[in-house]
Steps between C-alpha positions, in 0.01 A plus 500: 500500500457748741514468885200511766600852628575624134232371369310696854683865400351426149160409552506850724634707278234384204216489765555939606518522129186418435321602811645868415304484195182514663480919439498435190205295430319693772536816395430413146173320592406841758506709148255286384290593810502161698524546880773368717241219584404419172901497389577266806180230434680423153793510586449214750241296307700528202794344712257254708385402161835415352626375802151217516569425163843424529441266820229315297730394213770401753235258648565640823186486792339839641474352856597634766622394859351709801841604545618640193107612445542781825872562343399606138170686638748691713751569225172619244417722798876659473539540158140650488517764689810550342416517174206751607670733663810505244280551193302774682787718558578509112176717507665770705863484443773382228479179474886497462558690819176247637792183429783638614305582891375135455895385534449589893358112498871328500541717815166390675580105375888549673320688818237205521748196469712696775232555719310136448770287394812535620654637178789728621557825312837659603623854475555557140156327394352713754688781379407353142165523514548868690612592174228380270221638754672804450505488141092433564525836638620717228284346294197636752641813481595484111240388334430894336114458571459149410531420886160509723461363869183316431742321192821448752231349753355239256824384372658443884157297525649313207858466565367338862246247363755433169763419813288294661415297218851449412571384904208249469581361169816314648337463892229302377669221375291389240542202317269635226655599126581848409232551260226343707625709794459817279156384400350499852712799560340670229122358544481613893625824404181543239270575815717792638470634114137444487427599814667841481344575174129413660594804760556755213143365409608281191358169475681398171839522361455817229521334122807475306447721222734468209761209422763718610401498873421172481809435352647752823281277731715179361808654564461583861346193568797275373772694520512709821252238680555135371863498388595756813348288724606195410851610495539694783355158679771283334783776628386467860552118507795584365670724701217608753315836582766775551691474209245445269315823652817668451525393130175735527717811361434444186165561551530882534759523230222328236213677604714835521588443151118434350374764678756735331577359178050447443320706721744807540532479857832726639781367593653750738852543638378447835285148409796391320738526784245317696504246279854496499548471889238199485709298247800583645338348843410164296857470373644512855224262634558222213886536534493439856510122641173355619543602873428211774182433654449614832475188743152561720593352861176287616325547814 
């Protein structure tokens, strides 16, 4: 019905959708005094879970090729350290004003396929993504208190490994199925999870209390994590890295919303223009043509 790239923009737009949604399941589970840790270990078994399930009533193997076994433990490593980082700065910031300095990523994923691979940027992408760092800026300076340093530094931790993920997903190649791809993704991310929370000298995940966090726990690990995941994947075959990064914006905008409609975060004049200036810089860069790849002369 619909065509490849359509069907691309569409499985982007869905995918920031539910990845901005992640504040609000966080957050929500935080009240109920669960660490960032905790928060993070059910979010990924819950989606590891689902994910094993659904492979085992598609009949479809769990092996792995050397290959794709060093790809996916590189791309769990990514969206890790990621997800760490990310869901420790919603403990000292908005986590609205936390999503919208996350959007920095589509201009690491454009700066890395420049730099690595040849993909050529021009002036008014340049000048493009000029504008949304800027808008990044504001919302440093804008935030009315909900800004810290320690909070910008964890999410620009974030936005680098979240690029990098993004980068690899298409690089490696791999013949493997979305859903087992965001399995292994998921599963060699568990140790980063695990591992952190050992340092803060927790052994164990804390307990789920009440049916409404566990019901919180579901959410985030479906909705932000499995369908997210899965979607953004299926928009990078589509129409690769950059554009799907930059279908990113809406991101900010959903996580700006939760955070002010549920958890009466502010919404300042200065954030808003930020946010502003960053959309404004994703309009330009999706109504511009793709721009040519640069031609590497060999030795």
């Amino acid at each position: 019905m619909f065509g490849v790239r359509t069907q691309g923009f569409v499985f982007g737009i869905l995918a920031a959708v539910c990845y901005g949604l992640n504040p609000l399941g966080a957050k929500s589970l935080y009240a109920g005094g669960l660490t960032a840790d905790s928060v993070l270990f059910y979010r990924y078994a819950i989606a590891a879970a689902a994910l094993g399930a659904w492979l085992v009533l598609r009949g479809e193997t769990f092996r792995l090729a050397g290959r794709e076994l060093r790809w996916v433990a590189i791309l769990g490593a990514c969206f890790g350290v990621s997800s760490l980082t990310f869901f420790e700065s919603f403990t000292v910031m908005d986590s609205g004003l936390a999503c919208a300095l996350l959007f920095v990523y589509p201009a690491m994923v454009a700066g890395i396929m420049a730099a690595c691979f040849g993909e050529r940027l021009g002036v008014w992408r340049m000048a493009a993504l000029a504008g949304g760092l800027g808008g990044v800026a504001l919302l440093c300076r804008g935030g009315g208190g909900g800004v810290s340093a320690i909070g910008v530094a964890l999410v620009m931790v974030s936005a680098l490994t979240y690029a990098l993920y993004i980068v690899f997903l298409n690089r490696a190649r791999l013949e493997l199925s979305v859903a087992k791809l965001t399995f292994y993704a998921l599963l060699f991310g568990l140790p980063f999870i695990l591992g952190h929370e050992a340092l803060g000298g927790r052994f164990v995940p804390q307990p789920l209390v009440s049916p409404g966090m566990a019901l919180w726990a579901l959410m985030l690990g479906i909705v932000p994590t499995v369908l997210s995941l899965v979607l953004m994947a299926e928009a990078v075959r589509r129409v690769g890295e950059t554009p799907t990064a930059l279908l990113g914006a809406l991101e900010p905008l959903t996580a700006l919303a939760i955070g002010f409609l549920f958890f009466g975060e502010a919404l300042t004049v200065r954030a808003t223009l930020g946010v502003a200036l960053i959309l404004g810089a994703v309009a330009l860069i999706t109504l511009l043509p793709a721009a040519p790849k640069r031609h590497r002369r060999r030795a």
